[in-house]
């Protein structure tokens, strides 16, 4: 269902690598890559580039009439080896970085209108719902089943199409997430625009969850 | 002699050659690192001692690889899992001698060792694996 959603979002993003709808039946019937993950659970291998201009709030207006503010930032690290971790149904870095970012921003998960998360595999997006506090631990599957992460749901997740459909040009993925949030918070996201998006979030993870960064953004 | 081997992956495999599963036990906090690390990942102490671990463990989680890197593509589908050998001492590895469909989280697995040296650029050691 995450793949179906993110492919659908990708179709509305002219810069997405994969602008093709996929049905739940087709995704479920695709070949196994690493059980239980199938072809449509895996993100893409993509070439791409992205960039951001970061500056002081006082200078932002000299570059653009519609800047977006980073109001919270969190970073965390963990062991590289999965076997050194206590649980496999959460990424510690996601939870810790989110707590730090929410605290700095003075917002709660319920305040987030749209988020770009590290959906390298579909399960990673479901784990991210839980780690970011969009739902309770264990309720991530239900969250997508209820359409809460769709545009129009509780929090629109991966409106760009995510790593799944927008693509995963590894070095560019993080800033590309921030770019999507910038578009959303400045009302430039076209067909995939989240109505009245005010607060956005990016969640990026590297090294099998050995490192994680969460940023919270607010429109001007 | 064992005490003076450095707490590295290389030493771990030198023990594997002797069909031993050795971890680094932290003398400060008691946690066992497996494979060993030169520093305890829990408390950062370097006061460590080699500790032989039981060869029987519990399967914590696993996957079945259908699309493999070239050198393993002849073996697909094959299972890879993480096995808990004792509290806080977990080891990742291939699971052989069982149909992946019959694997169950929580089942007991035993460490076994390849007879022959794997002649490749890396690692130049016999490998361990798990079996029922
Ligand atoms: Zn220790």
XYZ file of C-alpha atoms and ligand atoms in Angstrom:
353
model
C 0.000 0.000 0.000
C 2.985 2.267 0.610
C 4.210 1.450 -2.911
C 0.773 2.143 -4.410
C 0.597 5.506 -2.612
C 4.126 6.604 -3.460
C 3.835 5.569 -7.110
C 0.598 7.574 -7.223
C 2.363 10.595 -5.735
C 5.234 10.134 -8.189
C 2.765 10.415 -11.069
C 2.020 13.954 -9.918
C 5.705 14.920 -9.715
C 7.187 15.813 -13.116
C 10.688 15.332 -11.629
C 10.013 11.808 -10.340
C 12.047 8.912 -11.743
C 9.018 6.583 -11.794
C 5.828 8.241 -12.988
C 3.793 5.094 -13.210
C 0.861 3.874 -11.141
C 1.075 0.417 -9.581
C -1.934 -1.539 -8.347
C -1.915 -3.366 -5.023
C -2.440 -6.645 -6.915
C 0.573 -6.022 -9.150
C 2.776 -4.968 -6.217
C 1.788 -8.054 -4.219
C 2.363 -10.361 -7.189
C 5.827 -9.014 -7.996
C 8.873 -11.241 -7.610
C 10.586 -11.715 -4.255
C 13.884 -9.848 -3.822
C 14.689 -10.462 -0.148
C 11.748 -12.164 1.526
C 9.322 -10.774 2.561
C 10.272 -7.753 0.428
C 9.208 -7.900 -3.204
C 10.211 -5.823 -6.210
C 7.714 -3.044 -5.512
C 8.856 -2.799 -1.888
C 12.286 -1.607 -3.006
C 13.303 1.948 -3.831
C 14.967 2.826 -7.101
C 18.589 3.187 -8.113
C 18.523 6.711 -9.467
C 20.857 9.356 -10.840
C 19.921 12.811 -9.667
C 20.936 16.040 -8.053
C 19.364 18.512 -5.679
C 20.441 21.672 -3.912
C 19.378 24.074 -1.194
C 20.363 27.608 -0.316
C 20.842 27.918 3.447
C 21.156 31.361 4.951
C 20.320 33.493 7.985
C 16.658 34.538 8.328
C 17.697 38.214 7.954
C 19.244 37.495 4.553
C 16.658 35.024 3.250
C 14.505 37.691 1.610
C 17.447 38.823 -0.513
C 17.270 35.419 -2.254
C 13.538 34.722 -2.337
C 10.204 36.254 -1.426
C 9.056 32.960 0.073
C 11.703 31.401 2.319
C 11.030 28.374 4.502
C 12.404 28.241 8.049
C 14.163 25.252 9.590
C 12.732 25.417 13.111
C 14.059 22.158 14.519
C 16.897 19.787 13.737
C 17.915 16.504 15.298
C 20.609 13.950 14.561
C 21.377 10.567 16.109
C 23.673 7.605 15.559
C 23.551 3.890 16.346
C 25.579 0.740 15.779
C 26.218 -0.205 12.150
C 25.606 -3.875 12.891
C 21.915 -4.774 13.045
C 22.896 -7.699 15.276
C 24.069 -5.223 17.923
C 20.602 -3.688 18.245
C 17.973 -4.791 20.706
C 14.911 -4.467 18.458
C 14.265 -4.729 14.741
C 10.881 -3.028 14.543
C 12.138 0.524 15.103
C 15.145 2.619 14.151
C 16.591 4.207 17.283
C 18.079 7.025 15.191
C 14.653 7.971 13.835
C 13.082 8.181 17.286
C 15.997 10.051 18.880
C 16.496 12.534 16.034
C 12.725 13.189 15.916
C 12.546 13.842 19.660
C 15.396 16.340 19.369
C 13.891 18.069 16.329
C 10.368 18.277 17.805
C 11.755 19.676 21.036
C 13.812 22.350 19.276
C 10.877 23.271 17.028
C 8.365 23.306 19.867
C 5.910 21.228 17.843
C 4.383 17.769 18.238
C 3.849 15.043 15.621
C 0.218 16.144 15.288
C 1.407 19.552 14.014
C 3.135 18.059 10.953
C 1.136 18.579 7.757
C 3.505 16.824 5.361
C 6.657 14.703 5.696
C 9.272 13.190 3.419
C 10.584 10.011 5.052
C 13.331 7.561 4.115
C 11.207 4.936 2.343
C 14.182 2.964 1.014
C 11.862 -0.047 1.399
C 8.126 0.144 2.034
C 8.519 -1.249 5.551
C 10.918 1.616 6.338
C 8.116 4.123 5.701
C 5.788 2.224 8.050
C 8.491 2.128 10.728
C 9.024 5.871 10.169
C 5.320 6.607 10.900
C 5.854 4.981 14.274
C 9.308 6.430 14.981
C 8.113 9.948 14.135
C 5.094 9.587 16.418
C 2.474 9.875 13.660
C 0.942 6.766 15.208
C 1.660 4.391 18.108
C 4.337 1.674 17.823
C 2.785 -1.256 15.971
C 0.030 0.852 14.399
C 1.961 1.875 11.259
C 0.257 -0.724 9.065
C -3.165 0.458 10.139
C -2.089 4.078 9.559
C -1.502 3.461 5.840
C -4.530 1.151 5.550
C -6.693 4.011 6.788
C -5.133 6.376 4.255
C -3.744 8.614 6.997
C -0.459 9.124 5.133
C -2.163 10.017 1.851
C -2.602 13.598 0.675
C -5.703 14.654 2.599
C -4.942 12.274 5.485
C -3.539 13.014 8.929
C -0.075 13.742 7.501
C 0.769 13.538 3.788
C 3.882 11.357 3.554
C 6.287 11.318 0.590
C 4.255 13.570 -1.687
C 7.306 13.662 -4.011
C 6.848 9.940 -4.590
C 9.550 9.240 -2.009
C 12.624 7.147 -2.575
C 10.197 4.562 -3.926
C 8.993 6.555 -6.960
C 10.694 9.948 -7.002
C 13.874 7.890 -6.790
C 16.881 7.394 -4.522
C 19.968 9.217 -5.853
C 21.682 8.463 -2.542
C 23.829 11.591 -2.159
C 21.002 13.849 -3.321
C 18.159 12.157 -1.449
C 18.316 14.234 1.734
C 18.312 17.648 0.105
C 15.690 16.451 -2.394
C 13.437 15.724 0.607
C 13.968 19.280 1.871
C 13.221 20.587 -1.642
C 9.851 18.815 -1.662
C 8.960 20.286 1.729
C 10.023 23.704 0.433
C 7.617 23.292 -2.517
C 4.799 22.173 -0.227
C 5.234 24.984 2.310
C 5.427 27.624 -0.429
C 2.387 26.300 -2.309
C 4.380 25.256 -5.379
C 3.708 21.492 -5.323
C 1.193 21.558 -8.170
C -1.189 18.609 -8.411
C 0.214 17.044 -5.269
C -0.122 20.179 -3.135
C -1.155 19.542 0.473
C -3.882 22.082 1.310
C -2.670 24.826 3.642
C 0.601 23.084 4.511
C 2.258 25.049 7.288
C 4.681 22.694 9.045
C 6.737 20.017 7.281
C 9.290 17.385 8.278
C 12.098 15.434 6.634
C 13.420 12.134 7.988
C 16.565 10.720 6.468
C 18.511 7.641 7.456
C 21.843 6.157 6.398
C 23.941 3.057 6.986
C 21.084 0.668 7.864
C 19.902 3.160 10.459
C 23.374 3.865 11.865
C 22.710 7.552 11.371
C 19.516 9.571 11.150
C 18.536 13.204 10.694
C 15.134 14.817 11.219
C 14.382 18.436 10.345
C 11.188 20.404 10.965
C 10.264 23.294 8.657
C 7.736 26.117 8.855
C 6.482 28.416 6.161
C 7.340 32.111 6.393
C 48.051 -17.475 24.179
C 44.384 -16.754 23.485
C 44.407 -13.802 25.863
C 46.878 -11.858 23.809
C 45.052 -12.012 20.479
C 43.768 -8.529 19.683
C 39.996 -8.045 19.856
C 39.447 -7.845 16.122
C 37.423 -9.547 13.416
C 40.639 -11.147 12.200
C 41.197 -12.800 15.580
C 37.547 -13.880 15.602
C 38.119 -15.750 12.344
C 41.396 -17.214 13.569
C 39.303 -18.813 16.326
C 36.733 -19.913 13.732
C 39.607 -21.816 12.078
C 39.850 -23.692 15.401
C 36.051 -24.214 15.369
C 35.592 -21.866 18.294
C 33.081 -19.085 18.623
C 34.795 -16.383 20.646
C 33.438 -13.066 21.862
C 34.982 -10.207 23.793
C 33.584 -9.960 27.305
C 33.767 -6.515 28.885
C 35.313 -6.708 32.363
C 33.701 -3.386 33.237
C 30.022 -3.899 32.359
C 29.865 -7.589 31.507
C 28.508 -7.211 27.981
C 29.807 -9.600 25.351
C 30.706 -8.239 21.925
C 30.257 -10.734 19.148
C 32.060 -10.401 16.796
C 34.578 -8.723 19.097
C 35.330 -5.026 19.039
C 38.508 -3.397 20.414
C 36.216 -1.316 22.676
C 32.996 -2.250 24.466
C 30.105 -0.764 22.489
C 28.032 -0.394 25.663
C 30.451 1.354 28.061
C 33.524 2.062 25.877
C 35.861 0.164 28.183
C 38.910 -1.508 26.632
C 39.272 -3.916 29.561
C 38.180 -7.040 27.671
C 38.670 -10.792 27.874
C 38.083 -13.564 25.337
C 35.078 -15.710 26.126
C 34.083 -18.878 24.310
C 30.374 -18.883 23.495
C 27.930 -21.768 23.238
C 27.336 -22.962 19.690
C 23.582 -23.184 20.153
C 21.451 -20.091 19.775
C 17.967 -18.768 19.072
C 16.882 -17.378 15.700
C 15.816 -13.750 16.226
C 15.003 -12.728 12.663
C 15.814 -13.744 9.101
C 15.336 -13.006 5.430
C 15.465 -15.209 2.347
C 17.600 -13.775 -0.436
C 16.234 -14.342 -3.940
C 18.295 -11.724 -5.767
C 21.890 -12.116 -4.656
C 25.296 -10.587 -5.390
C 27.115 -12.429 -8.212
C 29.245 -14.637 -5.994
C 26.187 -15.988 -4.174
C 23.807 -16.124 -7.128
C 24.243 -19.889 -7.531
C 22.848 -20.436 -4.033
C 19.522 -18.570 -4.248
C 17.167 -18.702 -2.512
C 19.175 -18.794 0.698
C 18.448 -17.616 4.217
C 20.414 -15.139 6.317
C 19.530 -14.528 9.927
C 20.564 -13.065 13.240
C 21.030 -15.607 16.005
C 21.296 -14.880 19.725
C 24.028 -17.077 21.199
C 23.614 -15.705 24.717
C 22.202 -12.548 26.206
C 23.373 -9.555 24.139
C 25.657 -11.700 21.975
C 24.150 -11.959 18.534
C 25.689 -13.110 15.314
C 24.518 -12.640 11.723
C 25.097 -15.427 9.228
C 23.840 -17.767 6.544
C 21.440 -20.540 7.554
C 21.945 -23.802 5.685
C 20.735 -27.413 5.793
C 17.082 -26.380 6.093
C 14.433 -25.344 3.584
C 13.943 -21.591 4.198
C 10.181 -22.263 4.299
C 10.680 -24.292 7.482
C 12.457 -21.503 9.374
C 10.686 -20.081 12.392
C 11.668 -17.173 14.600
C 12.587 -18.565 18.016
C 13.893 -21.905 16.731
C 17.201 -23.289 17.952
C 20.145 -23.216 15.531
C 23.692 -24.480 15.873
C 26.874 -22.897 14.591
C 28.821 -24.996 12.104
C 32.078 -24.309 10.312
C 33.194 -24.657 6.716
C 35.846 -27.317 6.325
C 37.734 -25.501 3.655
C 39.320 -22.116 3.511
C 37.391 -19.788 1.265
C 39.964 -18.727 -1.281
C 38.993 -15.206 -2.158
C 40.457 -11.797 -1.804
C 38.529 -11.355 1.444
C 37.950 -12.945 3.815
C 40.753 -15.496 3.708
C 39.148 -17.514 6.459
C 36.820 -20.465 6.822
C 33.288 -19.267 7.298
C 30.795 -20.166 10.004
C 27.132 -20.731 9.302
C 24.009 -21.842 11.139
C 22.075 -25.070 10.802
C 19.209 -26.671 12.737
Zn 31.300 -2.573 28.725
